[in-house]
Short mmCIF file of C-alpha atoms in Angstrom, two decimals:
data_model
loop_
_atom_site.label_atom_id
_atom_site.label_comp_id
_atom_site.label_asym_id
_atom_site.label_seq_id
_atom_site.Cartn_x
_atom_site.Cartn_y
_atom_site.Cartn_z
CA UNK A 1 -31.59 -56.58 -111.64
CA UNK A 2 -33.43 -56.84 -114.83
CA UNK A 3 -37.30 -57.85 -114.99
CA UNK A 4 -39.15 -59.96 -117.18
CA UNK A 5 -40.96 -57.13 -119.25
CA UNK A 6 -39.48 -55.29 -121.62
CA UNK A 7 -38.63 -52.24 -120.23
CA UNK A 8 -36.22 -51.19 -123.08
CA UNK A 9 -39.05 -51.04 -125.17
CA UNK A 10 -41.24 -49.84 -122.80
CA UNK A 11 -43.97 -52.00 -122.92
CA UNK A 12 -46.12 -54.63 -121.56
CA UNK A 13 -44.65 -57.17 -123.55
CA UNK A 14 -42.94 -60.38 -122.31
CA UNK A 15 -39.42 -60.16 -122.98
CA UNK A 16 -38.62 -63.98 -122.91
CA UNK A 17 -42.09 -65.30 -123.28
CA UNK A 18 -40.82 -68.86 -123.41
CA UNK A 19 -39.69 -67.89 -120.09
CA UNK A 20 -42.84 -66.46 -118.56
CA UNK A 21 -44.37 -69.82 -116.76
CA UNK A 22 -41.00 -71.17 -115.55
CA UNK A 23 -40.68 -71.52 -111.75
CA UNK A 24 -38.78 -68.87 -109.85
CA UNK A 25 -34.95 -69.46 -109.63
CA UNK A 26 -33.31 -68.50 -106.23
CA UNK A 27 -31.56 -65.04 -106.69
CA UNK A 28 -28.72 -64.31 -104.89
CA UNK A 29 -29.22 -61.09 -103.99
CA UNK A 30 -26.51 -60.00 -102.54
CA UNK A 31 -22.99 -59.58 -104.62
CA UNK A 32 -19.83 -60.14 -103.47
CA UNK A 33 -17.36 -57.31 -102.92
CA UNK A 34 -15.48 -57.78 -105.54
CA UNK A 35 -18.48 -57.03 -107.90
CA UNK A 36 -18.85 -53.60 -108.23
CA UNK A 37 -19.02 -51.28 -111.06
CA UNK A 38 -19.40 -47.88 -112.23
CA UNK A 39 -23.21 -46.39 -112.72
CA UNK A 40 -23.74 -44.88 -115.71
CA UNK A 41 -24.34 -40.96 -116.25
CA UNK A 42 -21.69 -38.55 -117.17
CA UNK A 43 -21.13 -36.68 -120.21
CA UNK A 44 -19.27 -39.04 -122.49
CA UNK A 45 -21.82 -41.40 -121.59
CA UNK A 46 -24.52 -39.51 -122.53
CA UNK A 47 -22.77 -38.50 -126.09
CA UNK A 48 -22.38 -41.99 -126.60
CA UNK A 49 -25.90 -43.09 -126.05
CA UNK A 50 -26.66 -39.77 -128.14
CA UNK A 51 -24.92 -41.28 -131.43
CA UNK A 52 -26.85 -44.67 -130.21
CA UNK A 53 -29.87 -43.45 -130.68
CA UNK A 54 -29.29 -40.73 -133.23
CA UNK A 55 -28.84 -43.59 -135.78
CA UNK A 56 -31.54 -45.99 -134.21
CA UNK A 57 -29.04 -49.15 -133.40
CA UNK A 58 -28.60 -51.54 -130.63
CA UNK A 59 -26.26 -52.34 -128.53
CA UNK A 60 -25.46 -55.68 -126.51
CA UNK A 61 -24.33 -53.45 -123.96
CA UNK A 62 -28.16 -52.94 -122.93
CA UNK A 63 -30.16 -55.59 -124.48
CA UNK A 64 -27.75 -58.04 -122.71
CA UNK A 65 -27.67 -56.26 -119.20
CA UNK A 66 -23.76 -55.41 -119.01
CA UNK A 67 -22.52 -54.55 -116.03
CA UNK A 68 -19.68 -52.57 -117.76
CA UNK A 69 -21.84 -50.11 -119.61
CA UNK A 70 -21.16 -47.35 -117.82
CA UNK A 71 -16.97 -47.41 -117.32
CA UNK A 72 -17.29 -48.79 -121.52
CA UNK A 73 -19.89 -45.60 -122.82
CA UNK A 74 -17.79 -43.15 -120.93
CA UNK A 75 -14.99 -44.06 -122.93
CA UNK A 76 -17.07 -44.10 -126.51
CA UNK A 77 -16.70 -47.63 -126.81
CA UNK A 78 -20.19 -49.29 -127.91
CA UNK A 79 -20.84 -52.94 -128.66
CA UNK A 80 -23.22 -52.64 -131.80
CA UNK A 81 -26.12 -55.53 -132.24
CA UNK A 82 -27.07 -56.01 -135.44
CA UNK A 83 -30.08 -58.13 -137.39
CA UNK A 84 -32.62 -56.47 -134.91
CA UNK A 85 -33.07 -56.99 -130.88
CA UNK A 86 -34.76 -59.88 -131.00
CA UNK A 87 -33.08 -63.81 -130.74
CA UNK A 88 -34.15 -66.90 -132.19
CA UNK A 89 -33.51 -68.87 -129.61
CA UNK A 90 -33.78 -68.67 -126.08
CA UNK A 91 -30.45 -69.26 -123.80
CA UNK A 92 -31.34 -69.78 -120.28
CA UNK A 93 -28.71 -67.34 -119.15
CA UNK A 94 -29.15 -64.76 -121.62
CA UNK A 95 -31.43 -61.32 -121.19
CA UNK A 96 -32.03 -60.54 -125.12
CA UNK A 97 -35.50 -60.45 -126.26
CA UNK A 98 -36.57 -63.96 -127.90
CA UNK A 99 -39.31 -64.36 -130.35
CA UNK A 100 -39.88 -64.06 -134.23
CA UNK A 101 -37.28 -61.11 -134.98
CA UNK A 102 -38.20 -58.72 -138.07
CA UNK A 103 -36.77 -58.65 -141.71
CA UNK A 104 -33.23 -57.18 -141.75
CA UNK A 105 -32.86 -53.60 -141.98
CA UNK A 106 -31.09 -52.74 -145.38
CA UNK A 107 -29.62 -49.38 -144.13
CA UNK A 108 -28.54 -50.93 -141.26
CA UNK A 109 -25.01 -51.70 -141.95
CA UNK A 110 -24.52 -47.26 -143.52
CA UNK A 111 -25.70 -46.77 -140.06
CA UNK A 112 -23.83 -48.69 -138.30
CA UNK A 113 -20.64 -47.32 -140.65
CA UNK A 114 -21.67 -43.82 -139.97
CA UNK A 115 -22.46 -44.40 -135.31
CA UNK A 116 -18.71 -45.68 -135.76
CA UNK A 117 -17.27 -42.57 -137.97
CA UNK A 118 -18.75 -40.22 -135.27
CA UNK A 119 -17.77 -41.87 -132.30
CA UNK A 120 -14.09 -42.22 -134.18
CA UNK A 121 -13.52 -45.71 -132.84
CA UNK A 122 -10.61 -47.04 -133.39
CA UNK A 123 -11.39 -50.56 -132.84
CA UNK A 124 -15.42 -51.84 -132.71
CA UNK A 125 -16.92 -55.16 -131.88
CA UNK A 126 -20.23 -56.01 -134.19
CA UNK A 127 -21.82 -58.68 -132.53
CA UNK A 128 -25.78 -60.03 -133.51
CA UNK A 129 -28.83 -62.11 -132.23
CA UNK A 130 -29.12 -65.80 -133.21
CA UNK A 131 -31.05 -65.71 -136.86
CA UNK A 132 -31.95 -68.82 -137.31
CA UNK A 133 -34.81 -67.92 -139.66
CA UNK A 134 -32.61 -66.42 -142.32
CA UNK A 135 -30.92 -69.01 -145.07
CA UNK A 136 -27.57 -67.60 -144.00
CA UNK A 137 -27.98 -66.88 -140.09
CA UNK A 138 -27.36 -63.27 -141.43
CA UNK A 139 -23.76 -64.30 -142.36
CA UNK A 140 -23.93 -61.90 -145.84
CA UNK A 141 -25.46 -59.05 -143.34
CA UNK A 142 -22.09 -59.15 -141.30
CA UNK A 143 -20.26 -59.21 -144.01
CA UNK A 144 -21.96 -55.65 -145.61
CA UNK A 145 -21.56 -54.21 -141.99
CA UNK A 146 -17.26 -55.33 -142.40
CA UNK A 147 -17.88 -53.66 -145.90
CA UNK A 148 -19.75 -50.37 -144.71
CA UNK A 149 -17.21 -49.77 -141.55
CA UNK A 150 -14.29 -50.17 -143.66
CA UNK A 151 -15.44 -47.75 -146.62
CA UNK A 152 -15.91 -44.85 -143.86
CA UNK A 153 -13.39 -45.77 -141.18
CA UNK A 154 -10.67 -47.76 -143.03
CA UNK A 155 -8.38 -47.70 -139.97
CA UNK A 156 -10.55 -48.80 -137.71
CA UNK A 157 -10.06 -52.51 -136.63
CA UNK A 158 -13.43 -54.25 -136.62
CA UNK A 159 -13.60 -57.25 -134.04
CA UNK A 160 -17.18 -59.62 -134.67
CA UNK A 161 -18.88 -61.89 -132.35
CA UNK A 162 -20.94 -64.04 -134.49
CA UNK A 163 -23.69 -66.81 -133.70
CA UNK A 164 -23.02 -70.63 -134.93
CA UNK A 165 -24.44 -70.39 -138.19
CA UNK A 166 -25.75 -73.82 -136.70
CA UNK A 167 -27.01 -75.46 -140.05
CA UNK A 168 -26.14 -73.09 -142.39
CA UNK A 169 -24.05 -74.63 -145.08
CA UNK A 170 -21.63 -71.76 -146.49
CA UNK A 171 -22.23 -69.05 -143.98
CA UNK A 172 -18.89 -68.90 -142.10
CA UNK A 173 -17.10 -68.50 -145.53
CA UNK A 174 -19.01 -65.60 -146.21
CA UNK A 175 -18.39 -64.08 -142.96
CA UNK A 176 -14.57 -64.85 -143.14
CA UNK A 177 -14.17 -63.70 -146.67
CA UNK A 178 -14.76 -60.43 -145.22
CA UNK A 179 -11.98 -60.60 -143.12
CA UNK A 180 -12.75 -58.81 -139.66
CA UNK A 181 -9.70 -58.97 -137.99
CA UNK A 182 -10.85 -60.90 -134.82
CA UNK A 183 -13.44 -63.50 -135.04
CA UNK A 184 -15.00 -63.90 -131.66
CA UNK A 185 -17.45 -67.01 -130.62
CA UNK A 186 -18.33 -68.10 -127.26
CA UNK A 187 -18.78 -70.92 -126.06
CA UNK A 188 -20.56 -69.76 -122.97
CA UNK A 189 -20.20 -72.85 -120.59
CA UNK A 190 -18.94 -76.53 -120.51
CA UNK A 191 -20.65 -79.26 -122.36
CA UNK A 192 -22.27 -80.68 -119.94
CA UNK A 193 -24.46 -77.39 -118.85
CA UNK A 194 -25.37 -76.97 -122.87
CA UNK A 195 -28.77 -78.97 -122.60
CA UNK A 196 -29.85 -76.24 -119.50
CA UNK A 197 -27.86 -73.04 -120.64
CA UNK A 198 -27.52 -73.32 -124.58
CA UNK A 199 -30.25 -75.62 -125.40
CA UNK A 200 -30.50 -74.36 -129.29
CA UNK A 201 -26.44 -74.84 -129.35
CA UNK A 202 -23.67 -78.04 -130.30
CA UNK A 203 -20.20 -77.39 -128.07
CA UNK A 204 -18.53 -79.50 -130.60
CA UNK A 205 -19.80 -77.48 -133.41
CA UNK A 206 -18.44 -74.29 -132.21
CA UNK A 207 -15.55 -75.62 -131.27
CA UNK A 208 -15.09 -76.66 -135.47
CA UNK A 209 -16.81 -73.10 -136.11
CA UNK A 210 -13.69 -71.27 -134.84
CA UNK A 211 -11.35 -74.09 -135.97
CA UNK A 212 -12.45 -73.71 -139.57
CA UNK A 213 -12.00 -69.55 -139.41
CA UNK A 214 -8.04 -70.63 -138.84
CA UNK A 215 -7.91 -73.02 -141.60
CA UNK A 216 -9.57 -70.59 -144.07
CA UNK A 217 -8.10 -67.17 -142.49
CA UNK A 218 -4.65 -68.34 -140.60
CA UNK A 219 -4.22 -64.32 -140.63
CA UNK A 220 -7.59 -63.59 -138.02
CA UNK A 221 -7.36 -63.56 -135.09
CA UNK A 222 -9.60 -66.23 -132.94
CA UNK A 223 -11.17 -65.53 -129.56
CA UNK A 224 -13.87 -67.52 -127.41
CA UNK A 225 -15.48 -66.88 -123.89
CA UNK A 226 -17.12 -68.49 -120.96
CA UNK A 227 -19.28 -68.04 -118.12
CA UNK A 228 -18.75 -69.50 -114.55
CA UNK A 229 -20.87 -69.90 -111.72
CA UNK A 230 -23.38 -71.95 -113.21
CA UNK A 231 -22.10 -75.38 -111.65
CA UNK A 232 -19.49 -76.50 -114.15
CA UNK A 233 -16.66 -78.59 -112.52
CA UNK A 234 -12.78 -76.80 -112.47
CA UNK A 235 -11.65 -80.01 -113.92
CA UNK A 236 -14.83 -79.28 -117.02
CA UNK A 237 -13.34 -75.62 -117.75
CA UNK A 238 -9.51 -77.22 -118.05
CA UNK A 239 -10.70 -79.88 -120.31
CA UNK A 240 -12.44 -76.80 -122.53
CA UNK A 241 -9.57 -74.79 -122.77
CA UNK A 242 -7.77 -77.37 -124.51
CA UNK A 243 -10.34 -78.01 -126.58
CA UNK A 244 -10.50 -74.42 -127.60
CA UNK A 245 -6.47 -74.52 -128.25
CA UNK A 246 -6.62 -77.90 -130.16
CA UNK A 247 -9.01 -75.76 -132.92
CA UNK A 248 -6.12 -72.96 -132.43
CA UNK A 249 -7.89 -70.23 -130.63
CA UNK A 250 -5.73 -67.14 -129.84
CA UNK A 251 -7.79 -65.38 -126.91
CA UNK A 252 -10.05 -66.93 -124.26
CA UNK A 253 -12.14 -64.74 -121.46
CA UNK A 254 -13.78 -65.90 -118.40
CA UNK A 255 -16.20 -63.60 -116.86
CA UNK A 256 -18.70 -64.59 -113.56
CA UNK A 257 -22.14 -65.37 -114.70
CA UNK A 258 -24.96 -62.89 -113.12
CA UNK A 259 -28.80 -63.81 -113.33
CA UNK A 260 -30.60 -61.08 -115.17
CA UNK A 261 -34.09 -62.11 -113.85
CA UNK A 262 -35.76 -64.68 -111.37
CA UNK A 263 -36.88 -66.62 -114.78
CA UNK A 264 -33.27 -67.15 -115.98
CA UNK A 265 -30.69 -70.09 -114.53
CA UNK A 266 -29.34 -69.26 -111.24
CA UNK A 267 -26.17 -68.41 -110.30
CA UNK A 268 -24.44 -71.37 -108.57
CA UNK A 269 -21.76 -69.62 -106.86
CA UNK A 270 -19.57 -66.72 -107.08
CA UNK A 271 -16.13 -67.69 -108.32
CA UNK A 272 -13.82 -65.85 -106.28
CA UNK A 273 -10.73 -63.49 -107.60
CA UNK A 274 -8.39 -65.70 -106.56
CA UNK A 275 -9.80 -68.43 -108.54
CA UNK A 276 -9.93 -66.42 -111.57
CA UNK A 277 -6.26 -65.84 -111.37
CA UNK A 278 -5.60 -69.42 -111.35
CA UNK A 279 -7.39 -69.97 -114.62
CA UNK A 280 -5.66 -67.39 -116.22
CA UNK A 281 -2.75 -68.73 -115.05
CA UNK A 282 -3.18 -72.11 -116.52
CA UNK A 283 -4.99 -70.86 -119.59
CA UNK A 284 -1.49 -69.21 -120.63
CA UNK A 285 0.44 -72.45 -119.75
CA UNK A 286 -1.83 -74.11 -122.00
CA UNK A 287 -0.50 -71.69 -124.42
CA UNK A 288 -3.63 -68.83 -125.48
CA UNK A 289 -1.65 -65.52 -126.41
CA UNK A 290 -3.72 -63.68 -124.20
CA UNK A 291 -6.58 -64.64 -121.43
CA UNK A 292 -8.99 -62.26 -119.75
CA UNK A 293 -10.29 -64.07 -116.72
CA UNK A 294 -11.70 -61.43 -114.02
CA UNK A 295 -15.10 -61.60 -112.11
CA UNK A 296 -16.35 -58.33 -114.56
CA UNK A 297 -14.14 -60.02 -117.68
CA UNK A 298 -16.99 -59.95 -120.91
CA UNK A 299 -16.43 -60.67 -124.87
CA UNK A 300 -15.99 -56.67 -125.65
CA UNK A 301 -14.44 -55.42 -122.37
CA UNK A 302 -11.92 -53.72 -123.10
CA UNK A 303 -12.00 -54.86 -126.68
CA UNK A 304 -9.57 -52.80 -128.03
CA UNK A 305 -6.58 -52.74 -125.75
CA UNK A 306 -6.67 -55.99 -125.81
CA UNK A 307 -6.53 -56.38 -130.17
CA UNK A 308 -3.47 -54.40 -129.55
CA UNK A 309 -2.16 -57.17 -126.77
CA UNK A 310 -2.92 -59.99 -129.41
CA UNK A 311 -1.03 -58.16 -132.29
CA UNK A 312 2.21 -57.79 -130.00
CA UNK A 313 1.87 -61.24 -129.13
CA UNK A 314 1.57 -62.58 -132.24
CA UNK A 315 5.27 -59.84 -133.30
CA UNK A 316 6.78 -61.61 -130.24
CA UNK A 317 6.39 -65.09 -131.44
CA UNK A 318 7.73 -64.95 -134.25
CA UNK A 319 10.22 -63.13 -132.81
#
């Protein structure tokens, strides 16, 4: 489990200081067996967390806690954070740092061009902390990381996981006029968790976010996740799925919610395998092109099989 402190940074700094003098939330410390995953360590690992730091970027993969670091690093696949480590706003779920982030890095998207050349991705997911200090959420900064990637890798297929842009008149067009070809945002739980789990966030908002990518872009593909095990109702997840297909999303993920620290919401319950089938199940019938609903599912697992899935099933319908 993750603590409080900072330990990425290695300091005595609060990580979530908003956080700090919140009661304890029960941990349940003990996982089911059907949560297990592979420690990180071996060679390919190691190269990849070489390149990492070699060009001095972040990665969800460790600022967030994934549990699929090590299987996704031993196969050179890297989910790059960009705009700095630190959030705007402060998700009760979430284990990024929160506070008043730093100017954007200029050479940031090169380097982020050049981690990708070395690792020779052939698909990458760019995903960012909330900016909500910036005039355009950072929406220009994605689109000069689309730009950089596609000057030195131009066959690599670049997958983004954007904030709202919550308030930010303009932003998405920006983003979309670059024209990643899958535009990923989550909408991390049910509406009626949002005022405990994604205080700084509208549900109907995002929901319009990714319809209006379709309506500019028909040509991207559109993908949103959730969490479960933080209390939502079956009948609550249902009702979001079709609200996710009536704004024409392509790809939906589930994935079991873990706590990252005693200060963050607990977990309710561990949704079983068996249950995670069944959404899947229904999620298709509802008619997503694909669905990734496991206990380990997350936005990037697996990222770029899965772009391949999407592009056959988007061949197969129109036949």
């Amino acid at each position: 489990m993750a603590v409080v402190l900072d330990l990425l940074n290695k300091d005595n700094r609060p990580r979530h200081p908003e956080k700090a003098h919140r009661p304890d939330q029960p941990v349940q410390q003990r996982k089911p067996d059907w949560i297990r995953v592979k420690a990180p360590g071996s060679p390919k690992w190691a190269e990849t967390n070489r390149i990492v730091r070699e060009n001095k970027l972040v990665t969800v993969c460790e600022e967030a806690g994934c549990p699929n670091i090590g299987e996704c690093w031993e196969k050179k696949h890297a989910t790059f954070m960009i705009m700095g480590d630190t959030c705007t706003r402060a998700c009760a779920f979430c284990n990024v740092k929160t506070g008043l982030p730093q100017a954007l890095d200029p050479n940031e998207p090169e380097s982020v061009a050049k981690a990708v050349e070395k690792l020779g991705l052939e698909h990458v997911v760019i995903t960012s902390v909330d900016r909500d200090d910036l005039a355009d959420g950072g929406a220009q900064h994605f689109a000069d990381v689309i730009h950089a990637i596609r000057a030195r890798s131009p066959k690599t297929t670049i997958e983004i996981l954007t904030p709202d842009f919550l308030r930010k008149p303009g932003a998405l067009e920006v983003v979309v006029a670059a024209r990643p070809d899958v535009f990923n945002h989550n909408l991390e739980t049910v509406p009626s968790k949002y005022l405990k789990v994604r205080p700084g966030a509208r549900y109907f908002h995002s929901i319009r976010l990714l319809q209006q990518v379709k309506e500019i872009d028909p040509t991207i593909f559109t993908k949103s996740g959730i969490m479960v095990g933080l209390g939502e109702e079956r009948n609550e997840v249902l009702q979001l799925m079709d609200d996710l297909r009536s704004a024409d999303v392509d790809f939906m993920t589930i994935g079991q919610y873990l706590q990252p620290t005693k200060k963050h919401h607990p977990v309710i319950r561990f949704v079983t395998p068996d249950e995670f089938k069944a959404f899947e199940t229904t999620a298709y019938a509802k008619g997503f092109s694909l669905v990734s609903s496991t206990p380990l599912t997350r936005s990037s697992h697996h990222a770029g099989e899965d772009f391949a899935k999407l592009k056959a099933a988007r061949l197969a319908k129109l036949g």
